[in-house]
């Protein structure tokens, strides 16, 4: 064969291919010894719980929800104590401006309710961990779904009238049966 650069001197030599080796079958004893070394999976029933567990264990998510619930209740209780103390000042200020006793009582109740709410940003957000913030909000949503807590937006008008910061506010739902221990 000739090319522009001259004849090509190449000889064809076929490659020697290796013959595939067949695997030897394992004896019965070797197969059993290998199976004996493997760990067996834990027994799990249809509900996904271990058969040996007593059912009193809480999952990590349930424990975190319980922590959020306790924190929310304690902060709301502290805020309510402070609001009740400050409501006397608010009531005297209103009584100077208004004559209607019923309206004063209603506004005082609203003042205590508004100031009993917990600022959601201060309670649920972790400035050092975005992941923890997302988990807190996600687990708080389960509390809202089950009726243990509520969330609302505090307007700037409400913030000016009753004190506090505008933005999301969370509060526990006052139900005697659902209170944490």
CSV table of N, CA and C in Angstrom, one decimal:
chain,number,residue,atom,x,y,z
A,1,UNK,N,0.9,-1.2,0.0
A,1,UNK,CA,0.0,0.0,0.0
A,1,UNK,C,0.9,1.2,0.0
A,2,UNK,N,0.6,2.2,-0.8
A,2,UNK,CA,1.4,3.4,-0.8
A,2,UNK,C,0.6,4.6,-0.5
A,3,UNK,N,1.2,5.5,0.2
A,3,UNK,CA,0.5,6.8,0.5
A,3,UNK,C,1.4,8.0,0.0
A,4,UNK,N,0.9,9.2,0.3
A,4,UNK,CA,1.7,10.4,-0.1
A,4,UNK,C,3.1,10.4,0.5
A,5,UNK,N,3.2,9.8,1.6
A,5,UNK,CA,4.5,9.9,2.3
A,5,UNK,C,5.3,8.6,2.0
A,6,UNK,N,4.9,7.8,1.1
A,6,UNK,CA,5.7,6.6,0.8
A,6,UNK,C,4.9,5.4,1.2
A,7,UNK,N,5.5,4.2,0.9
A,7,UNK,CA,4.8,3.0,1.2
A,7,UNK,C,4.8,2.7,2.7
A,8,UNK,N,3.8,2.1,3.1
A,8,UNK,CA,3.6,1.8,4.5
A,8,UNK,C,4.1,0.3,4.7
A,9,UNK,N,5.0,0.2,5.6
A,9,UNK,CA,5.5,-1.1,5.9
A,9,UNK,C,4.9,-1.6,7.2
A,10,UNK,N,3.9,-2.3,7.1
A,10,UNK,CA,3.2,-2.8,8.3
A,10,UNK,C,2.8,-4.2,8.0
A,11,UNK,N,3.0,-5.0,8.9
A,11,UNK,CA,2.6,-6.4,8.8
A,11,UNK,C,1.5,-6.6,9.8
A,12,UNK,N,0.6,-7.4,9.4
A,12,UNK,CA,-0.6,-7.7,10.2
A,12,UNK,C,-0.2,-8.9,11.1
A,13,UNK,N,-0.3,-8.7,12.4
A,13,UNK,CA,-0.1,-9.8,13.4
A,13,UNK,C,-1.4,-9.8,14.3
A,14,UNK,N,-2.1,-10.9,14.2
A,14,UNK,CA,-3.3,-11.1,15.1
A,14,UNK,C,-2.9,-11.1,16.5
A,15,UNK,N,-3.8,-10.5,17.4
A,15,UNK,CA,-3.6,-10.5,18.8
A,15,UNK,C,-4.0,-11.8,19.4
A,16,UNK,N,-3.3,-12.2,20.4
A,16,UNK,CA,-3.7,-13.4,21.2
A,16,UNK,C,-4.6,-13.0,22.3
A,17,UNK,N,-5.8,-13.5,22.3
A,17,UNK,CA,-6.8,-13.2,23.3
A,17,UNK,C,-6.7,-14.2,24.4
A,18,UNK,N,-7.0,-13.7,25.6
A,18,UNK,CA,-7.0,-14.6,26.7
A,18,UNK,C,-8.3,-15.4,26.7
A,19,UNK,N,-8.3,-16.6,27.1
A,19,UNK,CA,-9.5,-17.4,27.2
A,19,UNK,C,-10.1,-17.0,28.5
A,20,UNK,N,-11.5,-16.8,28.6
A,20,UNK,CA,-12.1,-16.5,29.9
A,20,UNK,C,-12.0,-17.7,30.8
A,21,UNK,N,-11.7,-17.4,32.1
A,21,UNK,CA,-11.6,-18.4,33.1
A,21,UNK,C,-12.9,-18.6,33.7
A,22,UNK,N,-13.2,-19.8,33.9
A,22,UNK,CA,-14.5,-20.2,34.5
A,22,UNK,C,-14.3,-20.2,36.0
A,23,UNK,N,-15.3,-19.6,36.7
A,23,UNK,CA,-15.3,-19.6,38.2
A,23,UNK,C,-15.7,-20.9,38.7
A,24,UNK,N,-15.0,-21.3,39.7
A,24,UNK,CA,-15.3,-22.6,40.3
A,24,UNK,C,-16.5,-22.4,41.2
A,25,UNK,N,-17.3,-23.4,41.2
A,25,UNK,CA,-18.5,-23.4,42.1
A,25,UNK,C,-18.0,-23.6,43.6
A,26,UNK,N,-18.7,-22.8,44.5
A,26,UNK,CA,-18.3,-22.9,45.9
A,26,UNK,C,-18.9,-24.2,46.5
A,27,UNK,N,-18.2,-24.7,47.4
A,27,UNK,CA,-18.8,-25.9,48.1
A,27,UNK,C,-19.9,-25.4,49.0
A,28,UNK,N,-20.7,-26.3,49.4
A,28,UNK,CA,-21.9,-25.9,50.3
A,28,UNK,C,-21.4,-25.3,51.6
A,29,UNK,N,-20.3,-25.8,52.2
A,29,UNK,CA,-19.8,-25.3,53.5
A,29,UNK,C,-19.3,-23.9,53.3
A,30,UNK,N,-18.6,-23.6,52.2
A,30,UNK,CA,-18.1,-22.2,52.0
A,30,UNK,C,-19.2,-21.2,51.9
A,31,UNK,N,-20.3,-21.6,51.2
A,31,UNK,CA,-21.4,-20.7,51.0
A,31,UNK,C,-22.1,-20.4,52.4
A,32,UNK,N,-22.2,-21.4,53.2
A,32,UNK,CA,-22.9,-21.3,54.5
A,32,UNK,C,-22.0,-20.4,55.4
A,33,UNK,N,-20.7,-20.5,55.3
A,33,UNK,CA,-19.8,-19.7,56.2
A,33,UNK,C,-19.9,-18.2,55.8
A,34,UNK,N,-20.0,-18.0,54.5
A,34,UNK,CA,-20.1,-16.6,54.1
A,34,UNK,C,-21.5,-16.0,54.5
A,35,UNK,N,-22.6,-16.7,54.5
A,35,UNK,CA,-23.9,-16.2,54.9
A,35,UNK,C,-23.9,-16.0,56.4
A,36,UNK,N,-23.2,-16.8,57.2
A,36,UNK,CA,-23.2,-16.7,58.6
A,36,UNK,C,-22.5,-15.4,59.1
A,37,UNK,N,-21.6,-14.9,58.3
A,37,UNK,CA,-20.9,-13.7,58.7
A,37,UNK,C,-21.7,-12.4,58.4
A,38,UNK,N,-22.7,-12.5,57.5
A,38,UNK,CA,-23.5,-11.3,57.3
A,38,UNK,C,-24.4,-11.1,58.4
A,39,UNK,N,-24.6,-9.8,58.7
A,39,UNK,CA,-25.6,-9.4,59.8
A,39,UNK,C,-27.0,-9.5,59.2
A,40,UNK,N,-27.9,-9.9,60.1
A,40,UNK,CA,-29.3,-10.0,59.7
A,40,UNK,C,-29.9,-8.6,60.0
A,41,UNK,N,-30.9,-8.2,59.1
A,41,UNK,CA,-31.6,-6.9,59.4
A,41,UNK,C,-32.5,-7.1,60.6
A,42,UNK,N,-32.8,-5.9,61.3
A,42,UNK,CA,-33.6,-6.0,62.4
A,42,UNK,C,-35.1,-6.3,62.0
A,43,UNK,N,-35.7,-7.0,62.9
A,43,UNK,CA,-37.1,-7.3,62.7
A,43,UNK,C,-38.0,-6.1,62.8
A,44,UNK,N,-38.8,-5.8,61.8
A,44,UNK,CA,-39.6,-4.6,61.8
A,44,UNK,C,-41.0,-5.1,61.5
A,45,UNK,N,-42.0,-4.6,62.2
A,45,UNK,CA,-43.4,-4.9,61.9
A,45,UNK,C,-44.0,-4.0,60.8
A,46,UNK,N,-45.3,-4.2,60.6
A,46,UNK,CA,-45.9,-3.4,59.5
A,46,UNK,C,-45.9,-1.9,59.7
A,47,UNK,N,-45.9,-1.4,61.0
A,47,UNK,CA,-45.9,0.0,61.3
A,47,UNK,C,-44.6,0.6,61.1
A,48,UNK,N,-43.5,-0.1,60.9
A,48,UNK,CA,-42.2,0.4,60.7
A,48,UNK,C,-41.4,0.5,62.0
A,49,UNK,N,-42.0,0.0,63.1
A,49,UNK,CA,-41.3,0.0,64.4
A,49,UNK,C,-40.6,-1.3,64.6
A,50,UNK,N,-39.5,-1.2,65.4
A,50,UNK,CA,-38.8,-2.5,65.7
A,50,UNK,C,-39.7,-3.3,66.6
A,51,UNK,N,-39.6,-4.6,66.4
A,51,UNK,CA,-40.5,-5.5,67.2
A,51,UNK,C,-40.1,-5.5,68.6
A,52,UNK,N,-38.8,-5.3,68.9
A,52,UNK,CA,-38.4,-5.3,70.3
A,52,UNK,C,-38.7,-4.0,71.1
A,53,UNK,N,-39.0,-3.0,70.4
A,53,UNK,CA,-39.3,-1.7,71.1
A,53,UNK,C,-40.6,-1.7,71.8
A,54,UNK,N,-40.7,-0.9,72.9
A,54,UNK,CA,-41.9,-0.8,73.6
A,54,UNK,C,-42.9,0.2,73.2
A,55,UNK,N,-42.6,1.0,72.2
A,55,UNK,CA,-43.5,1.9,71.6
A,55,UNK,C,-43.6,3.3,72.3
A,56,UNK,N,-42.8,3.4,73.4
A,56,UNK,CA,-42.8,4.7,74.2
A,56,UNK,C,-41.8,5.7,73.7
A,57,UNK,N,-40.9,5.3,72.7
A,57,UNK,CA,-39.9,6.1,72.2
A,57,UNK,C,-40.4,7.1,71.2
A,58,UNK,N,-40.0,8.4,71.3
A,58,UNK,CA,-40.4,9.4,70.4
A,58,UNK,C,-39.3,9.5,69.3
A,59,UNK,N,-39.8,9.8,68.1
A,59,UNK,CA,-38.8,10.0,67.0
A,59,UNK,C,-38.2,11.4,67.2
A,60,UNK,N,-37.1,11.6,66.5
A,60,UNK,CA,-36.4,12.9,66.6
A,60,UNK,C,-37.3,14.0,66.2
A,61,UNK,N,-38.1,13.9,65.2
A,61,UNK,CA,-39.0,14.9,64.8
A,61,UNK,C,-40.0,15.2,65.9
A,62,UNK,N,-40.6,14.2,66.5
A,62,UNK,CA,-41.6,14.4,67.6
A,62,UNK,C,-40.9,15.1,68.8
A,63,UNK,N,-39.7,14.7,69.1
A,63,UNK,CA,-39.0,15.3,70.2
A,63,UNK,C,-38.7,16.8,69.9
A,64,UNK,N,-38.4,17.1,68.7
A,64,UNK,CA,-38.1,18.5,68.3
A,64,UNK,C,-39.4,19.4,68.4
A,65,UNK,N,-40.5,18.8,67.9
A,65,UNK,CA,-41.8,19.5,68.0
A,65,UNK,C,-42.2,19.7,69.5
A,66,UNK,N,-41.9,18.8,70.3
A,66,UNK,CA,-42.2,18.9,71.8
A,66,UNK,C,-41.3,20.0,72.4
A,67,UNK,N,-40.1,20.2,71.9
A,67,UNK,CA,-39.2,21.3,72.4
A,67,UNK,C,-39.7,22.6,71.9
A,68,UNK,N,-40.2,22.7,70.7
A,68,UNK,CA,-40.7,23.9,70.2
A,68,UNK,C,-42.0,24.3,70.9
A,69,UNK,N,-42.8,23.3,71.2
A,69,UNK,CA,-44.1,23.5,71.9
A,69,UNK,C,-43.8,24.1,73.3
A,70,UNK,N,-42.9,23.5,74.0
A,70,UNK,CA,-42.5,23.9,75.4
A,70,UNK,C,-42.0,25.3,75.3
A,71,UNK,N,-41.1,25.6,74.4
A,71,UNK,CA,-40.5,26.9,74.3
A,71,UNK,C,-41.6,28.0,74.0
A,72,UNK,N,-42.5,27.7,73.1
A,72,UNK,CA,-43.5,28.6,72.7
A,72,UNK,C,-44.4,28.9,73.9
A,73,UNK,N,-44.8,27.8,74.6
A,73,UNK,CA,-45.7,28.0,75.8
A,73,UNK,C,-45.0,28.8,76.9
A,74,UNK,N,-43.7,28.6,77.1
A,74,UNK,CA,-43.0,29.3,78.2
A,74,UNK,C,-42.8,30.8,77.8
A,75,UNK,N,-42.5,31.1,76.5
A,75,UNK,CA,-42.3,32.4,76.1
A,75,UNK,C,-43.7,33.2,76.1
A,76,UNK,N,-44.7,32.5,75.7
A,76,UNK,CA,-46.0,33.1,75.7
A,76,UNK,C,-46.5,33.4,77.1
A,77,UNK,N,-46.2,32.5,78.0
A,77,UNK,CA,-46.6,32.7,79.4
A,77,UNK,C,-45.9,33.9,80.0
A,78,UNK,N,-44.5,34.0,79.7
A,78,UNK,CA,-43.8,35.2,80.2
A,78,UNK,C,-44.3,36.5,79.6
A,79,UNK,N,-44.6,36.4,78.3
A,79,UNK,CA,-45.1,37.6,77.6
A,79,UNK,C,-46.4,38.0,78.2
A,80,UNK,N,-47.3,37.1,78.5
A,80,UNK,CA,-48.6,37.4,79.1
A,80,UNK,C,-48.4,38.0,80.5
A,81,UNK,N,-47.5,37.5,81.3
A,81,UNK,CA,-47.3,38.1,82.6
A,81,UNK,C,-46.9,39.6,82.4
A,82,UNK,N,-45.9,39.8,81.5
A,82,UNK,CA,-45.5,41.2,81.3
A,82,UNK,C,-46.6,42.1,80.7
A,83,UNK,N,-47.4,41.5,79.9
A,83,UNK,CA,-48.5,42.2,79.3
A,83,UNK,C,-49.6,42.6,80.3
A,84,UNK,N,-49.8,41.7,81.2
A,84,UNK,CA,-50.8,42.0,82.3
A,84,UNK,C,-50.3,43.1,83.2
A,85,UNK,N,-49.0,43.1,83.5
A,85,UNK,CA,-48.4,44.2,84.3
A,85,UNK,C,-48.5,45.5,83.6
A,86,UNK,N,-48.2,45.5,82.3
A,86,UNK,CA,-48.3,46.8,81.5
A,86,UNK,C,-49.7,47.2,81.1
A,87,UNK,N,-50.7,46.3,81.2
A,87,UNK,CA,-52.0,46.6,80.8
A,87,UNK,C,-52.7,47.6,81.8
A,88,UNK,N,-52.2,47.7,83.0
A,88,UNK,CA,-52.7,48.7,84.0
A,88,UNK,C,-52.4,50.1,83.5
A,89,UNK,N,-51.2,50.3,83.0
A,89,UNK,CA,-50.8,51.6,82.5
A,89,UNK,C,-51.6,51.9,81.2
A,90,UNK,N,-51.7,50.9,80.4
A,90,UNK,CA,-52.5,51.1,79.1
A,90,UNK,C,-53.9,51.4,79.4
A,91,UNK,N,-54.5,50.8,80.4
A,91,UNK,CA,-55.9,51.0,80.8
A,91,UNK,C,-56.1,52.4,81.4
A,92,UNK,N,-55.2,52.9,82.2
A,92,UNK,CA,-55.3,54.2,82.7
A,92,UNK,C,-55.2,55.3,81.6
A,93,UNK,N,-54.3,55.0,80.7
A,93,UNK,CA,-54.1,55.9,79.5
A,93,UNK,C,-55.4,56.0,78.7
A,94,UNK,N,-56.0,54.8,78.5
A,94,UNK,CA,-57.3,54.8,77.7
A,94,UNK,C,-58.4,55.4,78.5
A,95,UNK,N,-58.5,55.2,79.8
A,95,UNK,CA,-59.6,55.8,80.5
A,95,UNK,C,-59.5,57.4,80.5
A,96,UNK,N,-58.4,57.9,80.3
A,96,UNK,CA,-58.3,59.4,80.2
A,96,UNK,C,-58.8,59.8,78.8
A,97,UNK,N,-58.6,59.0,77.8
A,97,UNK,CA,-59.0,59.4,76.4
A,97,UNK,C,-60.4,59.0,76.1
A,98,UNK,N,-60.9,57.9,76.7
A,98,UNK,CA,-62.2,57.3,76.3
A,98,UNK,C,-63.1,57.3,77.5
A,99,UNK,N,-64.4,57.4,77.3
A,99,UNK,CA,-65.4,57.4,78.4
A,99,UNK,C,-66.1,56.0,78.5
A,100,UNK,N,-66.2,55.3,77.4
A,100,UNK,CA,-66.9,54.0,77.3
A,100,UNK,C,-66.1,52.9,78.0
A,101,UNK,N,-66.7,52.4,79.2
A,101,UNK,CA,-66.0,51.4,80.0
A,101,UNK,C,-65.8,50.1,79.2
A,102,UNK,N,-66.9,49.8,78.4
A,102,UNK,CA,-66.9,48.5,77.7
A,102,UNK,C,-65.8,48.5,76.6
A,103,UNK,N,-65.6,49.6,75.9
A,103,UNK,CA,-64.6,49.8,74.9
A,103,UNK,C,-63.2,49.7,75.5
A,104,UNK,N,-63.0,50.3,76.7
A,104,UNK,CA,-61.7,50.3,77.4
A,104,UNK,C,-61.4,48.8,77.8
A,105,UNK,N,-62.4,48.1,78.3
A,105,UNK,CA,-62.1,46.6,78.7
A,105,UNK,C,-61.7,45.8,77.4
A,106,UNK,N,-62.4,46.1,76.3
A,106,UNK,CA,-62.1,45.3,75.1
A,106,UNK,C,-60.7,45.7,74.6
A,107,UNK,N,-60.4,46.9,74.6
A,107,UNK,CA,-59.0,47.3,74.1
A,107,UNK,C,-57.9,46.8,75.1
A,108,UNK,N,-58.2,46.7,76.3
A,108,UNK,CA,-57.3,46.2,77.3
A,108,UNK,C,-57.1,44.7,77.0
A,109,UNK,N,-58.2,44.0,76.8
A,109,UNK,CA,-58.0,42.5,76.5
A,109,UNK,C,-57.2,42.3,75.2
A,110,UNK,N,-57.5,43.2,74.2
A,110,UNK,CA,-56.7,43.1,72.9
A,110,UNK,C,-55.3,43.4,73.2
A,111,UNK,N,-55.0,44.3,74.1
A,111,UNK,CA,-53.6,44.7,74.4
A,111,UNK,C,-52.9,43.5,75.0
A,112,UNK,N,-53.6,42.8,75.9
A,112,UNK,CA,-52.9,41.6,76.6
A,112,UNK,C,-52.8,40.5,75.6
A,113,UNK,N,-53.8,40.3,74.7
A,113,UNK,CA,-53.7,39.2,73.7
A,113,UNK,C,-52.5,39.5,72.7
A,114,UNK,N,-52.5,40.8,72.2
A,114,UNK,CA,-51.4,41.1,71.3
A,114,UNK,C,-50.0,41.0,71.9
A,115,UNK,N,-49.9,41.4,73.1
A,115,UNK,CA,-48.6,41.3,73.7
A,115,UNK,C,-48.2,39.9,74.3
A,116,UNK,N,-49.2,39.0,74.3
A,116,UNK,CA,-48.9,37.6,74.7
A,116,UNK,C,-48.3,36.8,73.6
A,117,UNK,N,-48.5,37.3,72.4
A,117,UNK,CA,-48.0,36.6,71.2
A,117,UNK,C,-46.4,36.7,71.2
A,118,UNK,N,-45.8,35.7,70.6
A,118,UNK,CA,-44.4,35.6,70.5
A,118,UNK,C,-43.9,36.0,69.1
A,119,UNK,N,-42.9,36.8,69.0
A,119,UNK,CA,-42.4,37.2,67.7
A,119,UNK,C,-41.8,35.9,67.0
A,120,UNK,N,-42.3,35.6,65.9
A,120,UNK,CA,-41.9,34.3,65.2
A,120,UNK,C,-40.4,34.3,64.8
A,121,UNK,N,-40.0,35.5,64.4
A,121,UNK,CA,-38.6,35.6,64.0
A,121,UNK,C,-37.6,35.3,65.1
A,122,UNK,N,-37.9,35.8,66.3
A,122,UNK,CA,-37.1,35.6,67.5
A,122,UNK,C,-37.2,34.2,68.0
A,123,UNK,N,-38.3,33.6,67.8
A,123,UNK,CA,-38.5,32.2,68.3
A,123,UNK,C,-38.1,31.1,67.4
A,124,UNK,N,-38.4,31.2,66.1
A,124,UNK,CA,-38.1,30.1,65.2
A,124,UNK,C,-36.8,30.2,64.4
A,125,UNK,N,-36.4,31.4,64.2
A,125,UNK,CA,-35.2,31.6,63.3
A,125,UNK,C,-33.9,31.5,64.1
A,126,UNK,N,-33.0,30.8,63.5
A,126,UNK,CA,-31.6,30.6,64.1
A,126,UNK,C,-30.7,31.4,63.2
A,127,UNK,N,-30.1,32.5,63.6
A,127,UNK,CA,-29.3,33.3,62.7
A,127,UNK,C,-28.0,32.6,62.3
A,128,UNK,N,-27.6,31.5,63.0
A,128,UNK,CA,-26.3,30.8,62.7
A,128,UNK,C,-26.5,29.6,61.9
A,129,UNK,N,-27.8,29.2,61.7
A,129,UNK,CA,-28.0,27.9,60.9
A,129,UNK,C,-29.3,28.0,60.1
A,130,UNK,N,-29.1,28.1,58.8
A,130,UNK,CA,-30.3,28.1,57.9
A,130,UNK,C,-31.1,26.8,58.0
A,131,UNK,N,-30.3,25.7,58.1
A,131,UNK,CA,-31.0,24.4,58.2
A,131,UNK,C,-31.9,24.3,59.4
A,132,UNK,N,-31.4,24.8,60.6
A,132,UNK,CA,-32.1,24.7,61.8
A,132,UNK,C,-33.4,25.6,61.7
A,133,UNK,N,-33.3,26.7,61.0
A,133,UNK,CA,-34.4,27.6,60.8
A,133,UNK,C,-35.5,26.9,60.0
A,134,UNK,N,-35.1,26.2,58.9
A,134,UNK,CA,-36.0,25.5,58.1
A,134,UNK,C,-36.7,24.4,58.9
A,135,UNK,N,-35.9,23.7,59.7
A,135,UNK,CA,-36.5,22.6,60.5
A,135,UNK,C,-37.5,23.2,61.5
A,136,UNK,N,-37.1,24.3,62.2
A,136,UNK,CA,-38.0,24.9,63.1
A,136,UNK,C,-39.4,25.3,62.5
A,137,UNK,N,-39.3,25.9,61.4
A,137,UNK,CA,-40.5,26.4,60.7
A,137,UNK,C,-41.3,25.1,60.2
A,138,UNK,N,-40.7,24.1,59.7
A,138,UNK,CA,-41.3,22.9,59.2
A,138,UNK,C,-42.0,22.2,60.4
A,139,UNK,N,-41.3,22.1,61.5
A,139,UNK,CA,-41.9,21.4,62.7
A,139,UNK,C,-43.0,22.2,63.3
A,140,UNK,N,-42.9,23.6,63.3
A,140,UNK,CA,-43.9,24.4,63.8
A,140,UNK,C,-45.2,24.3,63.0
A,141,UNK,N,-45.0,24.0,61.6
A,141,UNK,CA,-46.2,23.9,60.8
A,141,UNK,C,-47.0,22.7,61.2
A,142,UNK,N,-46.4,21.7,61.8
A,142,UNK,CA,-47.2,20.5,62.3
A,142,UNK,C,-48.0,20.9,63.5
A,143,UNK,N,-47.4,21.8,64.3
A,143,UNK,CA,-48.2,22.3,65.5
A,143,UNK,C,-49.4,23.1,65.0
A,144,UNK,N,-49.3,23.9,64.0
A,144,UNK,CA,-50.4,24.7,63.5
A,144,UNK,C,-51.4,23.7,62.9
A,145,UNK,N,-51.0,22.7,62.2
A,145,UNK,CA,-51.9,21.7,61.6
A,145,UNK,C,-52.7,21.0,62.6
A,146,UNK,N,-52.0,20.6,63.7
A,146,UNK,CA,-52.7,19.9,64.8
A,146,UNK,C,-53.5,20.8,65.7
A,147,UNK,N,-53.4,22.1,65.6
A,147,UNK,CA,-54.2,23.0,66.4
A,147,UNK,C,-53.6,23.4,67.7
A,148,UNK,N,-52.3,23.1,67.8
A,148,UNK,CA,-51.6,23.5,69.1
A,148,UNK,C,-51.1,24.9,69.0
A,149,UNK,N,-51.0,25.5,67.9
A,149,UNK,CA,-50.4,26.9,67.8
A,149,UNK,C,-51.1,27.6,66.6
A,150,UNK,N,-50.9,28.9,66.6
A,150,UNK,CA,-51.4,29.7,65.5
A,150,UNK,C,-50.4,30.7,65.1
A,151,UNK,N,-50.5,31.2,63.9
A,151,UNK,CA,-49.6,32.2,63.4
A,151,UNK,C,-50.4,33.3,62.7
A,152,UNK,N,-50.0,34.5,62.8
A,152,UNK,CA,-50.7,35.7,62.2
A,152,UNK,C,-49.7,36.7,61.9
A,153,UNK,N,-50.1,37.7,61.1
A,153,UNK,CA,-49.2,38.8,60.8
A,153,UNK,C,-49.7,40.0,61.7
A,154,UNK,N,-48.7,40.6,62.4
A,154,UNK,CA,-49.0,41.8,63.2
A,154,UNK,C,-48.8,43.0,62.3
A,155,UNK,N,-49.8,43.8,62.1
A,155,UNK,CA,-49.7,44.9,61.2
A,155,UNK,C,-48.9,46.0,61.9
A,156,UNK,N,-48.5,47.0,61.1
A,156,UNK,CA,-47.8,48.2,61.7
A,156,UNK,C,-48.8,49.0,62.6
A,157,UNK,N,-50.0,49.0,62.2
A,157,UNK,CA,-51.1,49.7,63.0
A,157,UNK,C,-51.2,49.0,64.4
A,158,UNK,N,-51.3,47.7,64.4
A,158,UNK,CA,-51.4,47.0,65.7
A,158,UNK,C,-50.1,47.1,66.5
A,159,UNK,N,-49.0,47.1,65.8
A,159,UNK,CA,-47.7,47.3,66.5
A,159,UNK,C,-47.6,48.6,67.2
A,160,UNK,N,-48.1,49.7,66.5
A,160,UNK,CA,-48.1,51.0,67.1
A,160,UNK,C,-49.1,51.1,68.2
A,161,UNK,N,-50.3,50.6,68.1
A,161,UNK,CA,-51.3,50.7,69.1
A,161,UNK,C,-51.0,49.9,70.3
A,162,UNK,N,-50.6,48.7,70.2
A,162,UNK,CA,-50.4,47.8,71.3
A,162,UNK,C,-48.9,47.6,71.7
A,163,UNK,N,-48.0,48.1,71.0
A,163,UNK,CA,-46.6,47.9,71.3
A,163,UNK,C,-46.2,46.6,70.6
A,164,UNK,N,-44.9,46.4,70.5
A,164,UNK,CA,-44.4,45.2,69.9
A,164,UNK,C,-43.8,45.5,68.5
A,165,UNK,N,-43.4,44.5,67.8
A,165,UNK,CA,-42.9,44.6,66.5
A,165,UNK,C,-43.8,44.1,65.4
A,166,UNK,N,-43.9,44.8,64.3
A,166,UNK,CA,-44.7,44.3,63.2
A,166,UNK,C,-44.1,43.0,62.6
A,167,UNK,N,-44.9,42.2,62.0
A,167,UNK,CA,-44.4,41.0,61.4
A,167,UNK,C,-45.1,39.7,61.8
A,168,UNK,N,-44.5,38.6,61.6
A,168,UNK,CA,-45.2,37.3,62.0
A,168,UNK,C,-45.2,37.1,63.5
A,169,UNK,N,-46.3,36.7,64.0
A,169,UNK,CA,-46.4,36.5,65.5
A,169,UNK,C,-47.1,35.1,65.6
A,170,UNK,N,-46.5,34.3,66.6
A,170,UNK,CA,-47.1,33.0,66.8
A,170,UNK,C,-47.6,33.0,68.3
A,171,UNK,N,-48.5,32.1,68.5
A,171,UNK,CA,-49.1,31.9,69.8
A,171,UNK,C,-49.6,30.5,70.0
A,172,UNK,N,-49.5,30.0,71.2
A,172,UNK,CA,-50.1,28.7,71.5
A,172,UNK,C,-51.6,28.8,71.5
A,173,UNK,N,-52.3,27.8,71.2
A,173,UNK,CA,-53.7,27.8,71.3
A,173,UNK,C,-54.1,27.3,72.7
A,174,UNK,N,-54.8,28.1,73.4
A,174,UNK,CA,-55.1,27.8,74.8
A,174,UNK,C,-56.2,26.8,74.9
A,175,UNK,N,-55.7,25.5,75.1
A,175,UNK,CA,-56.6,24.4,75.2
A,175,UNK,C,-56.0,23.6,76.4
A,176,UNK,N,-56.7,23.4,77.4
A,176,UNK,CA,-56.2,22.7,78.6
A,176,UNK,C,-55.7,21.3,78.3
A,177,UNK,N,-56.4,20.6,77.4
A,177,UNK,CA,-56.0,19.2,77.1
A,177,UNK,C,-54.8,19.1,76.3
A,178,UNK,N,-54.4,20.2,75.6
A,178,UNK,CA,-53.2,20.1,74.7
A,178,UNK,C,-52.0,20.7,75.3
A,179,UNK,N,-52.0,21.2,76.5
A,179,UNK,CA,-50.8,21.8,77.1
A,179,UNK,C,-49.8,20.8,77.4
A,180,UNK,N,-48.5,21.2,77.2
A,180,UNK,CA,-47.4,20.3,77.5
A,180,UNK,C,-47.2,20.1,79.0
A,181,UNK,N,-46.6,18.9,79.3
A,181,UNK,CA,-46.4,18.6,80.7
A,181,UNK,C,-45.4,19.6,81.3
